[in-house]
Amino acid sequence: MDQSLNPAYAVDLDAPAAHDNNQVDSKTIWQVITASSVGTVIEWYDFYIFGSLAAIIGPVLFGHAGKIEDSLLGALAVFGAGFVVRPFGAVFFGRLGDMIGRKYTFLVTLLIMGGATFVTGLIPSYDTIGVAAPIIVVVLRLLQGLALGGEYGGAATYVAEYAPDKKRGYYTSFIQITATGGLILSILVIVITRKTMGEAAFKEWGWRLPFLLSGFLVIASYYIRKKLHESPLFAKAKATGTTSKSPLRDSFVNPVNRRLVLIALFGVTMGQGVIFYTSQFQAYSFMNSTLKLDIIDSSTILVVAMVLATPLFIYFGSLSDRIGRKRIIMTGMICGALFTIPLFYGIKAYAGPLTEITPATVDAAGQAVPAVMKALAPNVFMMTVLTFLLVFFVTMVYGPIAAYLVELFPTSVRYTSLSVPYHIGNGVFGGFVPLIATSIGVWAAKQPAGTFSKEHSSLLGLVYPVVIALICFFVGMALMKDTRNVKLMDK
């Protein structure tokens, strides 16, 4: 067995062993956090790279025959498909994690995720292989979603089962940074590649490079993760024969555990998912596709806002160890519901007027080619401030949530029980925010004159995440119980 972690806390899976996670030394915990987080950042990078490039890869892999907005919606739909299968990945890999072990399960998810992303960068264009291109994209996207469905639960559970009871919010909050870190990494890689090789070359073939980079990142992450030992609490449970023989039945048929799963979904993760994806993905898509900002401006705004907000994940995770998870999560939830639409209106106002840089024309086939519009004078500083406020609400909801979910369920079914509501809330409800919000905006813009003002139609889709967040707030306030500082036990 690899002794790269402190051998005093390595547990022999074949022999009974007692373990108290309050006695694990900080060096071991930080090794665990680092190895878990590095891999999770890369997996989020892999998942986000597709959404970040949706506007470019849509025409390449889904064909040029349709309108630009149709290819964008097609790419966003495939992006969303990856989220739909995340709960199934949570069920499949959660079961493996609760029966076989945390470590080996999220090694498998890492390889599937990275492999699918790497191959995406090799897919020939629609013009070359026709309908086979989008079919391959969909298959790979589904594999990504399945893998990510098993990743978060494994990383969060693994870190939490090492962390001391009174600092679990603090230590697990480092896992919460990984999603934002993956998005930041994906944006930086795209912007650097795009600017280095030029716009024309990037749209033609350079967009493939961020996907291909994933292969090298995954190899490095796999090597780091392979050095980890199994979670001490799971190792003890396996050694003493107290692991679940049927994690799915014990998670969803057992009425007590099933009730906790439903509270986690409708009272926490559903609202957290829409707030997370609205503040980052929808904001980025809105600035690029609707407000027509230059890619450098929109990327600067989002990356700076997220970098400034990142320490707050740690702050609110640590704060939840002292004052409780519920009040922080619910405060972020209601703030997101109340202030998201006003903040988007502010972002739109500070983007400035659109300027026509290429006039409308008619192509050789007689098809109308719309004018190319750009926002040439955005107030980047104020847009960054408003975007930071959106992400600020995310840090309140998301920072303590891993600790809350881990503490809600027993060791025997923890991986499965927390993964499923998390990925339904984030995947189904949160992951479809860009598609639903953009679709509603496109629909509103096509309505007869006077139905919706031009000012409001592009923001109409934000009603969806706001309503979901409000529902989650009221359910959470009524049914969510605080879990801080509990001792993780099997029963």
Short mmCIF file of C-alpha atoms in Angstrom, two decimals:
data_model
loop_
_atom_site.label_atom_id
_atom_site.label_comp_id
_atom_site.label_asym_id
_atom_site.label_seq_id
_atom_site.Cartn_x
_atom_site.Cartn_y
_atom_site.Cartn_z
CA MET A 1 0.00 0.00 0.00
CA ASP A 2 1.29 3.45 -0.93
CA GLN A 3 2.55 5.33 2.12
CA SER A 4 2.54 8.81 0.60
CA LEU A 5 -0.02 9.83 3.19
CA ASN A 6 0.68 9.52 6.90
CA PRO A 7 0.76 5.74 7.52
CA ALA A 8 -0.51 6.24 11.04
CA TYR A 9 -3.92 6.88 9.51
CA ALA A 10 -3.85 4.32 6.74
CA VAL A 11 -6.43 1.61 7.40
CA ASP A 12 -6.08 -2.00 6.41
CA LEU A 13 -9.30 -2.90 4.62
CA ASP A 14 -8.90 -6.55 5.57
CA ALA A 15 -8.74 -6.03 9.33
CA PRO A 16 -10.97 -4.25 11.85
CA ALA A 17 -9.69 -0.84 12.83
CA ALA A 18 -10.89 1.92 15.04
CA HIS A 19 -10.62 5.45 13.78
CA ASP A 20 -11.51 8.86 15.09
CA ASN A 21 -11.36 11.51 12.39
CA ASN A 22 -10.90 14.17 15.07
CA GLN A 23 -7.39 12.77 15.62
CA VAL A 24 -6.20 12.96 11.97
CA ASP A 25 -3.28 15.36 11.69
CA SER A 26 -3.59 18.46 9.50
CA LYS A 27 -0.86 17.34 7.09
CA THR A 28 -2.87 14.27 6.17
CA ILE A 29 -6.05 16.29 5.71
CA TRP A 30 -4.34 18.80 3.43
CA GLN A 31 -2.89 16.00 1.33
CA VAL A 32 -6.36 14.55 0.98
CA ILE A 33 -7.89 17.94 0.12
CA THR A 34 -5.19 18.73 -2.44
CA ALA A 35 -5.44 15.41 -4.24
CA SER A 36 -9.24 15.50 -4.24
CA SER A 37 -9.47 19.13 -5.30
CA VAL A 38 -6.96 18.96 -8.15
CA GLY A 39 -8.85 16.14 -9.77
CA THR A 40 -12.22 17.79 -9.21
CA VAL A 41 -11.04 21.10 -10.72
CA ILE A 42 -9.97 19.22 -13.84
CA GLU A 43 -13.27 17.36 -14.05
CA TRP A 44 -15.21 20.63 -13.79
CA TYR A 45 -12.87 22.12 -16.41
CA ASP A 46 -13.69 19.22 -18.70
CA PHE A 47 -17.41 19.68 -18.15
CA TYR A 48 -17.44 23.47 -18.51
CA ILE A 49 -15.23 23.71 -21.58
CA PHE A 50 -18.14 22.56 -23.75
CA GLY A 51 -20.54 25.19 -22.41
CA SER A 52 -17.94 27.94 -22.68
CA LEU A 53 -17.42 27.11 -26.38
CA ALA A 54 -21.05 26.40 -27.25
CA ALA A 55 -21.39 29.40 -29.57
CA ILE A 56 -18.33 28.29 -31.60
CA ILE A 57 -18.65 24.52 -31.68
CA GLY A 58 -22.40 24.69 -32.42
CA PRO A 59 -21.99 25.61 -36.12
CA VAL A 60 -18.95 23.33 -36.55
CA LEU A 61 -20.43 20.15 -35.09
CA PHE A 62 -24.15 20.78 -35.63
CA GLY A 63 -24.04 22.19 -39.15
CA HIS A 64 -24.29 25.60 -40.79
CA ALA A 65 -27.70 25.21 -42.37
CA GLY A 66 -29.70 26.63 -39.50
CA LYS A 67 -29.70 30.08 -38.02
CA ILE A 68 -26.97 31.09 -35.58
CA GLU A 69 -29.37 31.04 -32.64
CA ASP A 70 -30.52 27.53 -33.63
CA SER A 71 -26.97 26.14 -33.59
CA LEU A 72 -26.36 27.87 -30.26
CA LEU A 73 -29.52 26.40 -28.77
CA GLY A 74 -28.54 22.99 -30.19
CA ALA A 75 -25.14 23.19 -28.49
CA LEU A 76 -26.73 24.37 -25.24
CA ALA A 77 -29.22 21.49 -25.43
CA VAL A 78 -26.37 18.98 -25.73
CA PHE A 79 -24.60 20.80 -22.90
CA GLY A 80 -27.78 20.36 -20.86
CA ALA A 81 -28.01 16.67 -21.80
CA GLY A 82 -24.81 16.11 -19.86
CA PHE A 83 -26.59 17.47 -16.80
CA VAL A 84 -29.65 15.25 -17.25
CA VAL A 85 -27.60 12.06 -16.92
CA ARG A 86 -25.68 13.29 -13.89
CA PRO A 87 -28.28 11.83 -11.47
CA PHE A 88 -27.90 8.44 -13.18
CA GLY A 89 -24.16 8.73 -12.75
CA ALA A 90 -24.77 9.57 -9.12
CA VAL A 91 -26.86 6.41 -8.71
CA PHE A 92 -24.39 4.16 -10.52
CA PHE A 93 -21.14 5.49 -9.09
CA GLY A 94 -22.70 6.27 -5.71
CA ARG A 95 -23.61 2.61 -5.37
CA LEU A 96 -20.05 1.60 -6.29
CA GLY A 97 -18.65 4.14 -3.84
CA ASP A 98 -20.77 2.82 -0.98
CA MET A 99 -19.98 -0.82 -1.76
CA ILE A 100 -16.41 -0.83 -3.10
CA GLY A 101 -14.88 2.41 -1.86
CA ARG A 102 -14.60 6.17 -2.37
CA LYS A 103 -11.06 6.27 -3.76
CA TYR A 104 -11.35 3.80 -6.61
CA THR A 105 -14.74 5.08 -7.72
CA PHE A 106 -13.59 8.62 -8.32
CA LEU A 107 -10.46 7.37 -10.06
CA VAL A 108 -12.77 5.76 -12.62
CA THR A 109 -14.90 8.89 -12.99
CA LEU A 110 -11.78 10.97 -13.61
CA LEU A 111 -10.64 8.73 -16.47
CA ILE A 112 -14.07 8.63 -18.12
CA MET A 113 -14.51 12.37 -17.88
CA GLY A 114 -11.08 13.24 -19.20
CA GLY A 115 -11.21 10.66 -21.98
CA ALA A 116 -14.56 11.94 -23.26
CA THR A 117 -13.31 15.53 -23.25
CA PHE A 118 -10.11 14.62 -25.10
CA VAL A 119 -12.00 12.72 -27.82
CA THR A 120 -14.40 15.68 -28.28
CA GLY A 121 -11.41 17.66 -29.52
CA LEU A 122 -10.83 15.05 -32.24
CA ILE A 123 -14.36 14.87 -33.72
CA PRO A 124 -14.48 15.78 -37.43
CA SER A 125 -16.83 18.63 -38.38
CA TYR A 126 -20.43 18.26 -39.54
CA ASP A 127 -19.32 19.21 -43.05
CA THR A 128 -16.93 16.22 -43.01
CA ILE A 129 -18.93 13.35 -41.47
CA GLY A 130 -22.45 14.76 -41.42
CA VAL A 131 -24.93 13.74 -38.74
CA ALA A 132 -22.37 11.41 -37.16
CA ALA A 133 -20.65 14.49 -35.66
CA PRO A 134 -23.52 15.60 -33.40
CA ILE A 135 -24.29 11.96 -32.52
CA ILE A 136 -20.73 11.42 -31.30
CA VAL A 137 -20.87 14.71 -29.38
CA VAL A 138 -24.07 13.62 -27.63
CA VAL A 139 -22.60 10.22 -26.66
CA LEU A 140 -19.44 11.81 -25.26
CA ARG A 141 -21.47 14.44 -23.45
CA LEU A 142 -23.57 11.74 -21.81
CA LEU A 143 -20.40 9.94 -20.68
CA GLN A 144 -19.15 13.21 -19.18
CA GLY A 145 -22.40 13.67 -17.30
CA LEU A 146 -22.33 10.12 -15.95
CA ALA A 147 -18.76 10.54 -14.74
CA LEU A 148 -19.39 13.90 -13.11
CA GLY A 149 -22.41 12.39 -11.38
CA GLY A 150 -20.01 10.21 -9.41
CA GLU A 151 -17.24 12.76 -8.94
CA TYR A 152 -18.59 15.40 -6.57
CA GLY A 153 -20.12 12.96 -4.11
CA GLY A 154 -16.89 11.01 -3.96
CA ALA A 155 -14.67 14.04 -3.39
CA ALA A 156 -16.98 15.65 -0.82
CA THR A 157 -17.49 12.40 1.08
CA TYR A 158 -13.81 11.53 1.00
CA VAL A 159 -12.67 14.88 2.43
CA ALA A 160 -15.48 15.03 5.00
CA GLU A 161 -14.70 11.56 6.33
CA TYR A 162 -11.17 12.72 7.10
CA ALA A 163 -12.12 16.14 8.53
CA PRO A 164 -12.57 16.83 12.28
CA ASP A 165 -16.21 17.20 13.27
CA LYS A 166 -15.87 20.83 14.36
CA LYS A 167 -14.05 21.94 11.19
CA ARG A 168 -15.93 19.97 8.57
CA GLY A 169 -17.49 23.06 7.00
CA TYR A 170 -14.07 24.66 6.68
CA TYR A 171 -12.27 21.69 5.15
CA THR A 172 -15.05 20.65 2.75
CA SER A 173 -15.40 24.24 1.50
CA PHE A 174 -12.16 23.73 -0.43
CA ILE A 175 -13.99 21.15 -2.54
CA GLN A 176 -16.64 23.82 -3.21
CA ILE A 177 -14.00 26.03 -4.81
CA THR A 178 -13.29 23.43 -7.47
CA ALA A 179 -16.40 24.10 -9.57
CA THR A 180 -15.58 27.81 -9.85
CA GLY A 181 -11.90 26.94 -10.32
CA GLY A 182 -12.76 24.65 -13.21
CA LEU A 183 -14.81 27.38 -14.87
CA ILE A 184 -12.04 29.95 -14.39
CA LEU A 185 -9.48 27.54 -15.84
CA SER A 186 -11.67 26.79 -18.85
CA ILE A 187 -12.21 30.49 -19.59
CA LEU A 188 -8.51 31.35 -19.23
CA VAL A 189 -7.43 28.51 -21.52
CA ILE A 190 -10.00 29.53 -24.13
CA VAL A 191 -9.10 33.23 -24.04
CA ILE A 192 -5.34 32.60 -24.18
CA THR A 193 -5.68 30.13 -27.04
CA ARG A 194 -8.09 32.40 -28.91
CA LYS A 195 -5.93 35.48 -28.67
CA THR A 196 -2.69 33.63 -29.37
CA MET A 197 -3.79 32.08 -32.65
CA GLY A 198 -6.32 34.64 -33.87
CA GLU A 199 -10.11 34.57 -34.22
CA ALA A 200 -10.30 32.89 -37.64
CA ALA A 201 -7.95 30.01 -36.80
CA PHE A 202 -9.57 29.50 -33.41
CA LYS A 203 -13.05 29.16 -34.94
CA GLU A 204 -11.76 26.83 -37.64
CA TRP A 205 -9.71 24.39 -35.53
CA GLY A 206 -8.12 26.10 -32.51
CA TRP A 207 -11.22 25.49 -30.34
CA ARG A 208 -10.08 21.85 -30.23
CA LEU A 209 -6.94 22.63 -28.23
CA PRO A 210 -8.67 23.27 -24.86
CA PHE A 211 -10.34 19.87 -25.22
CA LEU A 212 -7.09 18.12 -26.09
CA LEU A 213 -5.31 19.75 -23.14
CA SER A 214 -7.62 17.77 -20.88
CA GLY A 215 -5.74 14.57 -21.67
CA PHE A 216 -2.51 15.85 -20.10
CA LEU A 217 -4.33 17.30 -17.08
CA VAL A 218 -6.14 14.04 -16.37
CA ILE A 219 -2.95 11.97 -16.48
CA ALA A 220 -1.36 14.26 -13.89
CA SER A 221 -4.46 14.20 -11.69
CA TYR A 222 -4.78 10.42 -11.88
CA TYR A 223 -1.21 10.02 -10.69
CA ILE A 224 -1.88 12.30 -7.70
CA ARG A 225 -5.14 10.59 -6.74
CA LYS A 226 -3.74 7.10 -7.07
CA LYS A 227 -1.52 7.79 -4.05
CA LEU A 228 -4.51 8.25 -1.73
CA HIS A 229 -5.67 5.71 0.84
CA GLU A 230 -9.29 4.77 1.26
CA SER A 231 -11.45 6.96 3.51
CA PRO A 232 -10.87 5.87 7.14
CA LEU A 233 -14.56 5.82 8.04
CA PHE A 234 -15.45 3.72 5.01
CA ALA A 235 -12.47 1.44 5.63
CA LYS A 236 -13.64 0.88 9.19
CA ALA A 237 -17.19 0.22 8.00
CA LYS A 238 -15.97 -2.30 5.45
CA ALA A 239 -13.65 -4.00 7.91
CA THR A 240 -16.46 -4.39 10.44
CA GLY A 241 -19.05 -5.47 7.85
CA THR A 242 -21.34 -2.45 8.29
CA THR A 243 -21.34 -1.24 4.67
CA SER A 244 -24.65 -1.35 2.83
CA LYS A 245 -25.36 -4.39 0.67
CA SER A 246 -27.97 -2.39 -1.25
CA PRO A 247 -27.22 1.35 -1.14
CA LEU A 248 -30.05 2.18 -3.56
CA ARG A 249 -32.67 0.43 -1.45
CA ASP A 250 -31.31 1.85 1.79
CA SER A 251 -31.15 5.36 0.30
CA PHE A 252 -34.50 5.59 -1.48
CA VAL A 253 -36.79 2.86 -0.12
CA ASN A 254 -36.03 3.37 3.55
CA PRO A 255 -38.61 6.05 4.49
CA VAL A 256 -36.36 7.90 6.94
CA ASN A 257 -33.47 8.23 4.50
CA ARG A 258 -35.80 8.92 1.57
CA ARG A 259 -37.29 11.88 3.43
CA LEU A 260 -33.79 13.29 3.98
CA VAL A 261 -33.00 12.88 0.27
CA LEU A 262 -36.15 14.82 -0.67
CA ILE A 263 -35.38 17.60 1.82
CA ALA A 264 -31.85 17.85 0.45
CA LEU A 265 -33.22 18.18 -3.09
CA PHE A 266 -36.22 20.49 -2.70
CA GLY A 267 -34.92 22.42 0.29
CA VAL A 268 -31.27 22.95 -0.67
CA THR A 269 -29.68 21.67 -3.88
CA MET A 270 -32.42 22.68 -6.32
CA GLY A 271 -32.12 26.36 -5.39
CA GLN A 272 -28.34 26.19 -5.06
CA GLY A 273 -28.12 24.78 -8.58
CA VAL A 274 -30.07 27.57 -10.28
CA ILE A 275 -28.26 30.30 -8.33
CA PHE A 276 -24.88 28.81 -9.20
CA TYR A 277 -25.47 28.46 -12.94
CA THR A 278 -27.33 31.75 -13.29
CA SER A 279 -24.57 33.79 -11.65
CA GLN A 280 -21.79 32.25 -13.71
CA PHE A 281 -22.87 30.43 -16.86
CA GLN A 282 -25.95 32.45 -17.68
CA ALA A 283 -24.18 35.70 -16.84
CA TYR A 284 -21.30 34.78 -19.17
CA SER A 285 -23.63 33.64 -21.97
CA PHE A 286 -25.74 36.78 -21.51
CA MET A 287 -22.73 39.08 -21.81
CA ASN A 288 -21.43 37.30 -24.91
CA SER A 289 -24.60 36.43 -26.83
CA THR A 290 -27.07 39.17 -25.81
CA LEU A 291 -24.94 42.14 -24.78
CA LYS A 292 -22.36 41.39 -27.52
CA LEU A 293 -19.32 42.10 -25.34
CA ASP A 294 -15.87 41.36 -26.63
CA ILE A 295 -14.66 37.98 -25.33
CA ILE A 296 -11.83 39.66 -23.42
CA ASP A 297 -14.20 42.05 -21.64
CA SER A 298 -16.76 39.39 -20.68
CA SER A 299 -14.06 36.96 -19.59
CA THR A 300 -12.30 39.63 -17.54
CA ILE A 301 -15.55 40.55 -15.81
CA LEU A 302 -16.46 36.98 -14.88
CA VAL A 303 -12.97 35.77 -13.96
CA VAL A 304 -12.18 38.80 -11.77
CA ALA A 305 -15.57 38.51 -10.03
CA MET A 306 -15.05 34.81 -9.35
CA VAL A 307 -11.46 35.19 -8.19
CA LEU A 308 -12.47 37.93 -5.74
CA ALA A 309 -15.36 35.82 -4.45
CA THR A 310 -13.44 32.54 -4.15
CA PRO A 311 -12.12 33.14 -0.58
CA LEU A 312 -15.74 33.59 0.51
CA PHE A 313 -16.44 29.90 -0.11
CA ILE A 314 -13.89 29.17 2.62
CA TYR A 315 -15.20 31.95 4.86
CA PHE A 316 -18.81 30.81 4.76
CA GLY A 317 -17.81 27.14 5.09
CA SER A 318 -15.82 28.01 8.21
CA LEU A 319 -18.57 30.31 9.51
CA SER A 320 -21.07 27.48 9.19
CA ASP A 321 -18.98 25.50 11.72
CA ARG A 322 -19.69 28.27 14.24
CA ILE A 323 -23.22 29.51 13.55
CA GLY A 324 -24.74 26.64 11.56
CA ARG A 325 -25.22 25.64 7.92
CA LYS A 326 -28.90 26.49 7.55
CA ARG A 327 -28.94 30.23 8.20
CA ILE A 328 -26.05 30.87 5.79
CA ILE A 329 -27.46 28.70 2.99
CA MET A 330 -30.97 30.13 3.33
CA THR A 331 -29.71 33.73 3.43
CA GLY A 332 -27.82 33.19 0.18
CA MET A 333 -30.87 31.50 -1.32
CA ILE A 334 -33.28 34.36 -0.67
CA CYS A 335 -30.74 36.99 -1.72
CA GLY A 336 -30.23 35.17 -5.00
CA ALA A 337 -33.97 35.01 -5.58
CA LEU A 338 -34.58 38.67 -4.80
CA PHE A 339 -31.59 40.36 -6.42
CA THR A 340 -30.67 38.30 -9.50
CA ILE A 341 -33.00 40.08 -11.92
CA PRO A 342 -32.13 43.62 -10.71
CA LEU A 343 -28.42 42.80 -10.96
CA PHE A 344 -28.83 41.53 -14.53
CA TYR A 345 -30.65 44.73 -15.43
CA GLY A 346 -27.70 46.63 -14.00
CA ILE A 347 -25.22 44.56 -15.99
CA LYS A 348 -27.21 45.25 -19.14
CA ALA A 349 -27.34 48.98 -18.44
CA TYR A 350 -23.59 49.23 -17.89
CA ALA A 351 -22.85 47.25 -21.09
CA GLY A 352 -23.70 50.39 -23.05
CA PRO A 353 -25.37 50.70 -26.47
CA LEU A 354 -24.77 48.24 -29.29
CA THR A 355 -22.88 49.49 -32.32
CA GLU A 356 -23.23 48.05 -35.82
CA ILE A 357 -19.77 47.00 -36.99
CA THR A 358 -20.91 44.98 -40.04
CA PRO A 359 -24.12 45.95 -41.90
CA ALA A 360 -26.87 43.50 -42.75
CA THR A 361 -26.43 41.84 -46.17
CA VAL A 362 -27.83 39.08 -48.39
CA ASP A 363 -25.59 36.11 -49.19
CA ALA A 364 -25.17 34.30 -52.52
CA ALA A 365 -28.06 31.96 -51.72
CA GLY A 366 -30.37 34.89 -51.10
CA GLN A 367 -30.43 34.39 -47.35
CA ALA A 368 -30.46 37.45 -45.12
CA VAL A 369 -27.29 37.85 -43.05
CA PRO A 370 -27.98 39.97 -39.96
CA ALA A 371 -25.80 42.89 -38.99
CA VAL A 372 -22.96 42.16 -36.57
CA MET A 373 -23.42 44.19 -33.40
CA LYS A 374 -20.90 44.93 -30.64
CA ALA A 375 -20.91 46.68 -27.29
CA LEU A 376 -17.91 48.93 -27.82
CA ALA A 377 -17.97 50.98 -24.61
CA PRO A 378 -18.95 48.78 -21.64
CA ASN A 379 -18.31 49.92 -18.07
CA VAL A 380 -16.21 46.89 -17.18
CA PHE A 381 -15.62 47.98 -13.58
CA MET A 382 -19.31 48.33 -12.69
CA MET A 383 -20.22 45.14 -14.56
CA THR A 384 -17.56 43.32 -12.54
CA VAL A 385 -18.98 44.69 -9.28
CA LEU A 386 -22.50 43.52 -10.16
CA THR A 387 -21.26 40.11 -11.29
CA PHE A 388 -19.30 39.79 -8.04
CA LEU A 389 -22.56 40.28 -6.12
CA LEU A 390 -24.16 37.47 -8.09
CA VAL A 391 -21.25 35.16 -7.24
CA PHE A 392 -21.32 36.38 -3.61
CA PHE A 393 -24.75 34.79 -3.18
CA VAL A 394 -23.34 31.56 -4.63
CA THR A 395 -20.59 31.45 -2.00
CA MET A 396 -23.17 31.67 0.78
CA VAL A 397 -25.29 28.84 -0.59
CA TYR A 398 -22.49 26.65 -1.90
CA GLY A 399 -19.73 27.10 0.69
CA PRO A 400 -21.39 25.08 3.51
CA ILE A 401 -23.42 22.69 1.36
CA ALA A 402 -20.92 19.81 1.16
CA ALA A 403 -20.67 19.62 4.94
CA TYR A 404 -24.45 19.77 5.27
CA LEU A 405 -25.06 16.96 2.77
CA VAL A 406 -22.34 14.73 4.23
CA GLU A 407 -23.66 15.16 7.77
CA LEU A 408 -27.21 14.40 6.68
CA PHE A 409 -26.60 10.74 5.80
CA PRO A 410 -24.97 7.68 7.42
CA THR A 411 -21.63 6.31 6.21
CA SER A 412 -23.17 3.17 4.71
CA VAL A 413 -25.16 5.12 2.08
CA ARG A 414 -23.53 8.56 2.20
CA TYR A 415 -22.01 8.53 -1.30
CA THR A 416 -25.29 7.53 -2.96
CA SER A 417 -27.64 9.56 -0.78
CA LEU A 418 -25.89 12.91 -1.16
CA SER A 419 -24.90 12.46 -4.82
CA VAL A 420 -28.40 11.94 -6.17
CA PRO A 421 -30.14 15.07 -4.78
CA TYR A 422 -27.02 17.13 -5.48
CA HIS A 423 -26.90 16.17 -9.14
CA ILE A 424 -30.65 16.41 -9.70
CA GLY A 425 -30.62 19.88 -8.15
CA ASN A 426 -27.53 20.99 -10.04
CA GLY A 427 -27.93 18.93 -13.18
CA VAL A 428 -31.63 19.02 -14.00
CA PHE A 429 -32.61 22.33 -12.41
CA GLY A 430 -29.32 24.23 -12.51
CA GLY A 431 -27.74 22.84 -15.67
CA PHE A 432 -30.68 23.83 -17.84
CA VAL A 433 -30.66 27.48 -16.73
CA PRO A 434 -28.69 28.67 -19.82
CA LEU A 435 -30.90 26.73 -22.25
CA ILE A 436 -34.23 27.61 -20.62
CA ALA A 437 -33.36 31.26 -20.00
CA THR A 438 -31.95 31.72 -23.52
CA SER A 439 -34.90 29.89 -25.12
CA ILE A 440 -37.42 32.06 -23.29
CA GLY A 441 -35.49 35.16 -24.38
CA VAL A 442 -35.43 34.02 -28.04
CA TRP A 443 -39.15 33.21 -27.87
CA ALA A 444 -40.00 36.58 -26.33
CA ALA A 445 -38.01 38.42 -29.02
CA LYS A 446 -40.06 36.70 -31.76
CA GLN A 447 -43.43 37.73 -30.34
CA PRO A 448 -45.48 40.45 -32.08
CA ALA A 449 -44.36 44.02 -31.50
CA GLY A 450 -45.62 45.35 -28.20
CA THR A 451 -45.92 41.94 -26.50
CA PHE A 452 -42.64 42.38 -24.67
CA SER A 453 -40.41 45.41 -24.74
CA LYS A 454 -36.93 44.83 -26.18
CA GLU A 455 -35.48 45.84 -22.81
CA HIS A 456 -37.33 43.09 -20.93
CA SER A 457 -37.49 40.21 -23.42
CA SER A 458 -33.82 39.22 -23.05
CA LEU A 459 -34.21 39.00 -19.25
CA LEU A 460 -37.56 37.23 -19.15
CA GLY A 461 -35.87 33.83 -18.82
CA LEU A 462 -34.50 34.76 -15.40
CA VAL A 463 -37.96 34.19 -13.96
CA TYR A 464 -37.16 30.45 -14.08
CA PRO A 465 -34.19 30.40 -11.65
CA VAL A 466 -35.85 32.98 -9.39
CA VAL A 467 -39.02 30.89 -8.97
CA ILE A 468 -36.99 27.72 -8.30
CA ALA A 469 -34.86 29.51 -5.70
CA LEU A 470 -37.96 30.87 -3.94
CA ILE A 471 -39.57 27.43 -3.78
CA CYS A 472 -36.38 25.98 -2.36
CA PHE A 473 -36.10 28.76 0.23
CA PHE A 474 -39.57 28.15 1.64
CA VAL A 475 -39.16 24.36 1.70
CA GLY A 476 -35.73 24.67 3.30
CA MET A 477 -36.89 27.09 5.95
CA ALA A 478 -39.73 24.75 6.88
CA LEU A 479 -37.96 21.37 6.80
CA MET A 480 -34.16 21.79 6.82
CA LYS A 481 -32.46 20.99 10.13
CA ASP A 482 -29.00 22.20 11.06
CA THR A 483 -26.34 19.48 11.11
CA ARG A 484 -23.10 21.22 12.13
CA ASN A 485 -20.51 19.52 14.31
CA VAL A 486 -22.26 16.14 14.33
CA LYS A 487 -20.08 13.07 14.63
CA LEU A 488 -20.23 11.06 11.42
CA MET A 489 -21.59 7.67 12.32
CA ASP A 490 -23.05 4.76 10.44
CA LYS A 491 -26.45 4.91 12.15
#
